[in-house]
Coordinates of C-alpha atoms in Angstrom, one line a residue:
M20 CA -157.7 -101.1 -88.9
S21 CA -158.4 -104.5 -90.3
E22 CA -161.4 -106.6 -89.4
V23 CA -159.2 -108.9 -87.4
E24 CA -157.9 -106.0 -85.2
R25 CA -161.3 -104.6 -84.5
I26 CA -163.1 -105.1 -81.2
G27 CA -166.7 -105.8 -82.4
P28 CA -169.5 -108.3 -82.2
Q29 CA -167.0 -111.2 -82.7
A30 CA -165.6 -110.4 -79.3
L31 CA -168.9 -110.8 -77.5
P32 CA -168.8 -114.6 -76.9
A33 CA -165.4 -114.4 -75.2
L34 CA -166.5 -111.5 -73.0
Q35 CA -169.6 -113.5 -72.1
Q36 CA -167.5 -116.4 -71.1
Q37 CA -165.5 -114.1 -68.9
V38 CA -168.7 -112.8 -67.2
E39 CA -169.8 -116.4 -66.6
A40 CA -166.4 -117.2 -65.1
I41 CA -166.5 -114.2 -62.8
L42 CA -170.1 -115.0 -61.6
A43 CA -169.0 -118.6 -60.9
E44 CA -166.0 -117.5 -58.9
A45 CA -168.1 -115.1 -56.9
A46 CA -170.4 -117.9 -56.0
R47 CA -167.5 -120.2 -55.2
Q48 CA -166.0 -117.6 -52.8
G49 CA -169.3 -117.3 -50.9
A50 CA -171.2 -114.3 -52.4
S51 CA -174.9 -114.6 -52.1
A52 CA -175.5 -112.6 -55.3
C53 CA -173.3 -110.9 -57.9
E54 CA -173.3 -108.6 -60.9
V55 CA -170.5 -107.8 -63.3
A56 CA -169.8 -105.7 -66.3
V57 CA -167.0 -106.5 -68.7
S58 CA -165.8 -104.1 -71.4
A59 CA -163.2 -103.9 -74.2
G60 CA -162.6 -101.1 -76.5
Q61 CA -160.1 -99.5 -78.9
G62 CA -159.7 -96.3 -80.8
L63 CA -157.7 -94.0 -82.9
S64 CA -157.4 -90.3 -82.3
T65 CA -155.3 -87.6 -83.9
T66 CA -154.9 -83.8 -83.3
V67 CA -153.4 -81.2 -85.6
R68 CA -152.6 -77.6 -84.9
Q69 CA -151.2 -74.9 -87.2
G70 CA -150.8 -77.3 -90.1
E71 CA -148.7 -79.7 -88.0
V72 CA -149.6 -83.1 -86.5
E73 CA -149.5 -82.9 -82.7
T74 CA -150.6 -86.4 -81.7
V75 CA -151.6 -89.7 -83.3
E76 CA -152.7 -92.2 -80.6
F77 CA -154.0 -95.7 -80.7
N78 CA -155.6 -97.0 -77.5
R79 CA -156.9 -100.4 -76.5
D80 CA -158.3 -101.2 -73.1
Q81 CA -160.4 -103.8 -71.3
G82 CA -161.4 -104.7 -67.8
F83 CA -164.3 -105.5 -65.6
G84 CA -166.1 -104.2 -62.5
I85 CA -167.9 -106.4 -60.0
T86 CA -170.4 -105.8 -57.3
L87 CA -171.3 -108.7 -55.0
Y88 CA -173.5 -109.1 -52.0
V89 CA -173.2 -111.1 -48.8
G90 CA -176.7 -110.9 -47.6
Q91 CA -177.5 -107.2 -47.4
R92 CA -173.8 -106.2 -47.4
K93 CA -172.3 -104.9 -50.6
G94 CA -168.8 -104.7 -52.0
S95 CA -167.4 -103.5 -55.3
A96 CA -164.0 -103.8 -57.1
S97 CA -162.7 -103.4 -60.6
T98 CA -159.5 -104.2 -62.6
S99 CA -158.0 -103.8 -66.0
A100 CA -156.2 -107.1 -65.7
T101 CA -157.5 -110.4 -67.2
G102 CA -157.1 -114.0 -66.5
E103 CA -158.0 -116.4 -63.7
A104 CA -155.7 -114.9 -61.1
A105 CA -157.1 -111.4 -61.7
I106 CA -160.7 -112.7 -61.4
R107 CA -159.9 -114.5 -58.1
E108 CA -158.2 -111.5 -56.6
T109 CA -160.8 -109.0 -57.7
V110 CA -163.7 -111.1 -56.4
A111 CA -161.8 -111.6 -53.1
A112 CA -161.3 -107.8 -52.8
A113 CA -165.0 -107.1 -53.4
L114 CA -165.9 -109.9 -50.9
A115 CA -163.6 -108.4 -48.2
I116 CA -165.2 -105.0 -48.7
A117 CA -168.7 -106.5 -48.5
K118 CA -167.9 -108.3 -45.2
H119 CA -166.9 -105.0 -43.6
A120 CA -169.8 -103.0 -45.0
S121 CA -172.9 -102.1 -43.1
E122 CA -176.1 -103.9 -43.9
D123 CA -178.4 -102.0 -46.2
E124 CA -182.0 -103.3 -46.6
C125 CA -182.2 -101.8 -50.1
A126 CA -179.1 -103.5 -51.4
G127 CA -179.2 -106.4 -53.8
L128 CA -180.0 -107.3 -57.4
A129 CA -183.2 -106.3 -59.1
D130 CA -186.0 -108.8 -58.9
A131 CA -185.2 -111.8 -61.2
A132 CA -188.7 -111.6 -62.8
L133 CA -187.9 -108.1 -64.0
M134 CA -184.8 -109.0 -66.0
A135 CA -184.8 -108.1 -69.7
R136 CA -186.1 -111.0 -71.8
E137 CA -185.7 -109.7 -75.4
L138 CA -182.9 -107.5 -76.5
P139 CA -183.7 -105.8 -79.9
E140 CA -180.9 -105.1 -82.3
L141 CA -180.2 -101.3 -82.3
D142 CA -177.6 -101.2 -85.0
L143 CA -175.0 -99.4 -82.9
Y144 CA -171.8 -100.9 -84.4
H145 CA -170.4 -99.2 -87.5
P146 CA -166.6 -99.4 -87.7
W147 CA -164.9 -96.8 -89.8
S148 CA -162.2 -98.0 -92.1
I149 CA -160.0 -94.9 -91.7
T150 CA -156.2 -95.1 -91.5
P151 CA -154.1 -92.8 -89.3
E152 CA -152.9 -91.1 -92.5
Q153 CA -156.5 -90.5 -93.6
A154 CA -157.5 -89.2 -90.2
V155 CA -154.6 -86.7 -90.2
E156 CA -155.6 -85.6 -93.7
Q157 CA -159.2 -85.0 -92.6
A158 CA -158.2 -83.0 -89.6
L159 CA -155.7 -80.9 -91.6
A160 CA -158.4 -80.2 -94.2
C161 CA -160.8 -79.1 -91.5
E162 CA -158.3 -76.7 -90.0
A163 CA -157.2 -75.4 -93.4
A164 CA -160.9 -74.6 -94.2
A165 CA -161.1 -72.7 -91.0
F166 CA -158.0 -70.6 -91.7
A167 CA -159.3 -69.9 -95.3
A168 CA -162.7 -68.8 -94.1
D169 CA -161.6 -65.4 -92.7
Q170 CA -158.4 -63.5 -92.5
R171 CA -159.1 -62.7 -88.9
I172 CA -158.5 -66.3 -88.0
K173 CA -154.9 -66.1 -86.7
N174 CA -154.4 -69.2 -84.6
A175 CA -155.8 -72.7 -84.0
D176 CA -156.4 -74.4 -80.7
G177 CA -156.5 -77.9 -82.0
T178 CA -158.5 -80.0 -84.5
S179 CA -159.2 -83.5 -83.5
L180 CA -160.6 -86.6 -85.2
S181 CA -161.3 -89.7 -83.2
T182 CA -162.9 -93.1 -83.8
H183 CA -163.8 -95.7 -81.2
Q184 CA -165.3 -99.2 -81.2
G185 CA -166.0 -101.4 -78.2
C186 CA -168.1 -104.1 -76.5
R187 CA -169.8 -104.3 -73.2
I188 CA -171.4 -107.3 -71.5
Y189 CA -173.4 -107.2 -68.2
G190 CA -174.4 -110.3 -66.3
N191 CA -175.7 -111.2 -62.8
S192 CA -176.4 -114.2 -60.7
H193 CA -180.1 -114.3 -61.8
G194 CA -178.8 -115.7 -65.0
F195 CA -179.2 -112.5 -67.1
I196 CA -176.4 -111.8 -69.5
G197 CA -176.7 -109.1 -72.2
G198 CA -174.3 -107.1 -74.3
Y199 CA -173.6 -105.2 -77.5
A200 CA -170.9 -103.7 -79.6
S201 CA -171.0 -100.0 -80.5
T202 CA -169.0 -97.3 -82.3
R203 CA -168.6 -93.6 -81.9
H204 CA -166.7 -91.2 -84.2
S205 CA -166.1 -87.4 -83.9
L206 CA -164.4 -84.5 -85.5
S207 CA -163.9 -81.1 -83.7
C208 CA -162.2 -77.8 -84.5
V209 CA -161.3 -75.0 -82.2
M210 CA -160.1 -71.7 -83.7
I211 CA -158.9 -68.3 -82.4
A212 CA -159.8 -65.0 -84.1
E213 CA -158.0 -61.6 -83.6
G214 CA -159.5 -58.2 -84.2
E215 CA -160.9 -55.1 -82.6
G216 CA -158.3 -55.3 -79.9
Q217 CA -159.5 -58.8 -78.9
M218 CA -158.8 -62.5 -79.2
Q219 CA -161.8 -64.8 -79.3
R220 CA -162.0 -68.5 -79.3
D221 CA -164.9 -70.8 -80.6
Y222 CA -165.4 -74.3 -81.9
W223 CA -167.6 -76.6 -83.9
Y224 CA -167.9 -80.4 -84.0
D225 CA -169.9 -83.4 -85.1
V226 CA -170.3 -86.9 -83.7
N227 CA -172.0 -90.0 -85.1
R228 CA -172.2 -93.8 -84.8
Q229 CA -171.2 -93.9 -88.5
G230 CA -168.0 -92.1 -89.5
E231 CA -169.1 -91.7 -93.1
L232 CA -172.1 -89.6 -91.9
L233 CA -170.0 -87.0 -90.0
A234 CA -170.5 -83.5 -91.4
D235 CA -168.0 -82.5 -94.0
A236 CA -164.6 -81.6 -92.5
A237 CA -164.4 -78.3 -94.4
D238 CA -167.9 -77.3 -93.2
I239 CA -166.9 -78.0 -89.6
G240 CA -163.8 -75.9 -89.9
Q241 CA -165.7 -73.0 -91.6
R242 CA -168.4 -73.1 -88.9
A243 CA -165.8 -72.9 -86.1
A244 CA -164.1 -69.9 -87.9
V245 CA -167.4 -68.0 -88.4
R246 CA -168.3 -68.5 -84.8
A247 CA -164.9 -67.3 -83.5
V248 CA -165.0 -64.2 -85.8
S249 CA -168.5 -63.3 -84.8
R250 CA -167.4 -62.9 -81.2
L251 CA -164.9 -60.1 -81.9
G252 CA -165.9 -56.8 -80.3
A253 CA -167.8 -58.5 -77.5
R254 CA -168.6 -56.4 -74.5
P255 CA -170.8 -56.6 -71.4
V256 CA -174.3 -55.1 -71.2
P257 CA -175.9 -53.2 -68.3
T258 CA -177.7 -55.3 -65.7
C259 CA -181.2 -55.9 -66.8
E260 CA -184.1 -58.4 -66.8
V261 CA -184.8 -59.6 -70.3
P262 CA -185.8 -62.7 -72.3
V263 CA -182.9 -65.2 -72.8
L264 CA -182.6 -67.6 -75.7
F265 CA -180.4 -70.6 -75.1
A266 CA -178.8 -71.9 -78.4
A267 CA -179.7 -75.5 -79.1
E268 CA -176.2 -76.8 -78.4
L269 CA -176.6 -75.4 -74.8
A270 CA -180.3 -75.9 -74.2
G271 CA -179.8 -79.6 -73.5
G272 CA -178.1 -78.5 -70.3
L273 CA -181.3 -77.1 -68.9
F274 CA -183.0 -80.5 -69.3
S275 CA -180.0 -82.3 -67.9
H276 CA -180.4 -80.2 -64.7
L277 CA -184.0 -81.4 -64.6
L278 CA -182.9 -85.0 -64.9
A279 CA -180.4 -84.5 -62.1
A280 CA -183.2 -83.0 -59.9
I281 CA -185.6 -85.9 -60.5
S282 CA -183.0 -88.7 -60.3
G283 CA -183.5 -91.1 -57.4
G284 CA -180.1 -90.6 -55.8
N285 CA -180.7 -86.9 -55.3
L286 CA -184.3 -87.4 -54.2
Y287 CA -183.6 -90.0 -51.5
R288 CA -180.7 -87.9 -50.2
H289 CA -183.1 -84.9 -49.9
S290 CA -180.7 -82.8 -52.1
S291 CA -183.1 -81.8 -54.9
F292 CA -185.4 -78.8 -55.2
L293 CA -187.9 -81.2 -57.0
E294 CA -188.3 -83.6 -54.1
G295 CA -192.0 -84.4 -53.9
A296 CA -192.8 -82.8 -57.2
L297 CA -194.3 -85.8 -58.9
G298 CA -197.6 -84.8 -60.3
Q299 CA -196.8 -81.1 -60.3
R300 CA -197.0 -78.8 -63.3
L301 CA -193.4 -77.7 -64.0
F302 CA -193.5 -76.6 -67.6
P303 CA -196.0 -75.0 -70.0
E304 CA -198.8 -77.4 -70.9
W305 CA -197.6 -77.8 -74.5
L306 CA -194.2 -79.2 -73.4
S307 CA -193.4 -82.9 -72.9
L308 CA -190.2 -84.8 -72.3
D309 CA -190.0 -88.4 -73.3
E310 CA -187.4 -91.1 -73.4
R311 CA -186.9 -93.3 -76.6
P312 CA -184.2 -95.9 -75.7
H313 CA -184.6 -98.2 -78.8
L314 CA -183.8 -95.8 -81.6
P315 CA -181.5 -97.5 -84.1
R316 CA -178.0 -95.9 -84.3
A317 CA -178.8 -93.2 -81.8
L318 CA -176.0 -92.1 -79.4
G319 CA -178.0 -92.8 -76.3
S320 CA -179.8 -96.0 -77.2
A321 CA -179.7 -99.1 -74.9
T322 CA -181.8 -102.3 -74.6
F323 CA -181.2 -102.7 -70.9
D324 CA -180.2 -100.5 -68.0
G325 CA -177.4 -100.9 -65.4
D326 CA -179.4 -103.4 -63.4
G327 CA -180.4 -105.7 -66.4
L328 CA -183.9 -104.3 -66.7
A329 CA -185.4 -103.8 -70.1
T330 CA -185.5 -100.2 -71.1
Y331 CA -188.8 -98.8 -72.5
A332 CA -190.2 -95.7 -74.0
K333 CA -191.9 -93.4 -71.5
P334 CA -192.6 -89.7 -70.7
F335 CA -191.0 -87.9 -67.7
V336 CA -192.9 -84.8 -68.3
E337 CA -196.4 -84.9 -70.0
K338 CA -198.2 -81.8 -71.0
G339 CA -196.1 -79.8 -68.5
E340 CA -196.6 -82.2 -65.6
L341 CA -193.9 -84.3 -64.0
V342 CA -195.1 -87.9 -64.4
S343 CA -192.0 -89.9 -63.5
Y344 CA -188.8 -89.8 -61.6
V345 CA -185.6 -91.3 -63.0
L346 CA -185.0 -94.4 -60.9
G347 CA -182.8 -97.5 -60.8
T348 CA -183.5 -100.5 -58.6
Y349 CA -181.6 -99.2 -55.5
S350 CA -183.0 -95.6 -55.6
G351 CA -186.5 -96.9 -56.2
R352 CA -186.3 -99.1 -53.1
K353 CA -185.0 -96.2 -51.1
L354 CA -188.1 -94.2 -52.2
G355 CA -190.6 -97.0 -52.1
L356 CA -191.1 -96.8 -55.8
P357 CA -190.5 -99.3 -58.7
S358 CA -187.5 -98.8 -60.9
T359 CA -188.1 -96.9 -64.2
A360 CA -185.2 -99.0 -65.8
N361 CA -182.9 -95.9 -65.6
S362 CA -180.0 -97.3 -63.6
G363 CA -177.2 -95.5 -65.3
G364 CA -179.3 -92.6 -66.7
V365 CA -181.8 -91.7 -69.4
H366 CA -181.5 -93.0 -73.0
N367 CA -182.4 -90.5 -75.8
L368 CA -184.5 -87.7 -74.2
F369 CA -186.7 -85.8 -76.7
V370 CA -188.2 -82.3 -75.9
T371 CA -191.3 -81.0 -77.6
H372 CA -190.5 -78.4 -80.2
G373 CA -192.4 -75.9 -82.4
D374 CA -192.0 -74.8 -86.0
E375 CA -189.8 -71.8 -85.5
D376 CA -186.0 -71.9 -86.2
Q377 CA -183.6 -69.9 -84.1
Q378 CA -183.9 -66.8 -86.3
A379 CA -187.7 -66.8 -85.8
L380 CA -187.2 -67.1 -82.0
I381 CA -184.8 -64.1 -82.1
R382 CA -187.5 -62.1 -83.9
R383 CA -190.1 -63.2 -81.4
M384 CA -187.8 -62.3 -78.5
G385 CA -187.4 -58.7 -79.8
R386 CA -184.9 -57.6 -77.1
G387 CA -182.8 -59.8 -75.0
L388 CA -179.7 -62.1 -74.9
L389 CA -178.9 -65.0 -77.2
V390 CA -176.6 -67.3 -75.2
T391 CA -174.0 -69.3 -77.1
E392 CA -171.5 -70.1 -74.3
L393 CA -171.9 -70.9 -70.6
M394 CA -169.1 -70.9 -68.0
G395 CA -168.9 -72.2 -64.5
Q396 CA -171.1 -74.7 -62.6
G397 CA -173.4 -72.2 -60.8
L398 CA -176.4 -74.4 -60.0
N399 CA -177.7 -75.2 -56.5
L400 CA -179.7 -78.4 -56.9
V401 CA -181.1 -78.1 -53.5
T402 CA -182.8 -74.7 -54.1
G403 CA -182.9 -74.7 -57.9
D404 CA -181.0 -71.4 -58.0
Y405 CA -179.1 -70.9 -61.3
S406 CA -176.3 -68.5 -62.0
R407 CA -173.7 -68.9 -64.7
G408 CA -171.2 -66.8 -66.7
A409 CA -172.4 -66.4 -70.2
A410 CA -171.4 -65.0 -73.6
G411 CA -173.5 -64.6 -76.8
F412 CA -175.2 -61.8 -78.7
W413 CA -177.4 -58.8 -77.8
I414 CA -180.8 -58.6 -79.6
E415 CA -182.7 -55.4 -80.4
N416 CA -185.7 -55.2 -82.6
G417 CA -185.5 -58.9 -83.3
E418 CA -182.0 -58.7 -84.8
I419 CA -178.5 -59.4 -83.5
Q420 CA -176.7 -56.1 -82.7
F421 CA -173.3 -57.1 -81.2
P422 CA -171.5 -59.9 -79.3
V423 CA -171.7 -60.0 -75.5
Q424 CA -169.2 -61.3 -73.0
E425 CA -168.5 -61.0 -69.2
V426 CA -172.1 -61.2 -68.1
T427 CA -173.9 -63.6 -65.7
I428 CA -177.4 -65.0 -66.2
A429 CA -179.4 -65.9 -63.2
G430 CA -182.8 -67.3 -62.2
N431 CA -184.4 -70.2 -60.5
L432 CA -184.9 -73.4 -62.4
R433 CA -188.6 -73.7 -61.3
D434 CA -189.3 -70.2 -62.7
M435 CA -187.1 -70.9 -65.8
F436 CA -188.9 -74.1 -66.6
R437 CA -192.3 -72.5 -66.2
Q438 CA -191.4 -69.5 -68.3
I439 CA -190.2 -71.4 -71.4
V440 CA -191.9 -69.6 -74.2
A441 CA -190.9 -71.8 -77.1
V442 CA -188.5 -74.5 -78.2
G443 CA -187.1 -74.2 -81.8
R444 CA -187.0 -76.8 -84.5
D445 CA -183.2 -76.4 -84.8
L446 CA -182.7 -79.7 -83.1
E447 CA -179.4 -80.6 -81.5
R448 CA -178.9 -84.3 -82.3
R449 CA -175.2 -84.8 -81.3
G450 CA -176.0 -86.1 -77.8
N451 CA -178.4 -87.8 -75.5
I452 CA -180.9 -84.9 -75.3
C453 CA -182.7 -83.8 -78.4
T454 CA -183.9 -80.2 -78.2
G455 CA -184.0 -77.0 -80.2
S456 CA -183.1 -73.5 -79.0
V457 CA -185.1 -72.6 -75.8
L458 CA -186.6 -69.2 -75.3
I459 CA -187.2 -68.2 -71.6
E460 CA -189.5 -65.3 -70.9
K461 CA -187.1 -63.5 -68.5
M462 CA -183.9 -63.9 -66.6
T463 CA -181.6 -61.5 -64.8
V464 CA -178.6 -60.6 -67.0
A465 CA -175.9 -59.0 -64.8
G466 CA -173.2 -57.1 -66.6
S467 CA -171.5 -53.7 -66.3

């Protein structure tokens, strides 16, 4: 893509003008307050399979979403159309919804005095000058490396490369307008191994703000192949209660469950097992969880939240104790607490980790289950009960013995959090939660 074609920082002034026009139209039609987010993006993606190109797609989209208020009544609408007519019609639709909505004393914009004043540069925009031909070439090289890694790799389930760049502007009738351009690039490979009377599937991938910093295509393919082959011969194990080690690429899910449980929406709806848990010891004393929203080039970085409040670094768990909920303006008002500038979620969560890698944690565990895949959505957020299908490897005498499948791991998140024995230094950095492998003292493994 040429520089002219790209949606990058050069598009921000036009999007800002659109935000200003939408805010003005909302005021003209009688809204007492308004907030709007305008976005534009484009990307290239390609998928290959068995040495053949399956898809090459170029996408480009834009649109805006508006929320406006008539007193304490709220209405929202969105559109992918542009132009003055689209703005008028979308504002009118949101206004009609607001006029029919019930009054809500917590509805409305965040306090004007709390709007972000300074927006630091986070270096999130790194366009990748890759042509469709080059993207196909990289994907084919990744898949070819997977096939070459082991003769038991018999089939492929798709290797995909994607690159995306876009812009987002948020503004409200307090006069706040902020925005940024960002990029995201990824390469993934899914392979199928055959042997020992089985077919097993596994994958590997990488994602980065900078396409040139993605892991080598051949390395990703080889890793996907090795993972698939290693699962051949998998079998269930007898039901038992043993230590469980969550591989780093899965361990972030444990902490995402925590974030859901301490999010304002679930708390004010009384649908969280951690309602009223502020100030309680939930984890071992050595463990902390903190948010770092202003890391340059990080995947979760942001200078302001969904309400226009400045994001800031803070702990959610400090020395094992829950010290903060995850609150936006509305949920904070519902709970009688100030916003934590987390409307829209948490930005770059870091988990305390030790000096041991995954192999060291396996040796420490001695006997138990290393989990490398989870299936299903078996979490009851009201009670904290956790039960999910799992696959991985059985550990005896501190060493991997054989692959495991068709088992279920179960526990309660309160117990699981409290019984975290260690977090490894094999940090997973491909997402919003940075953690290593997590060793839990004991869980129920239900098998044959």
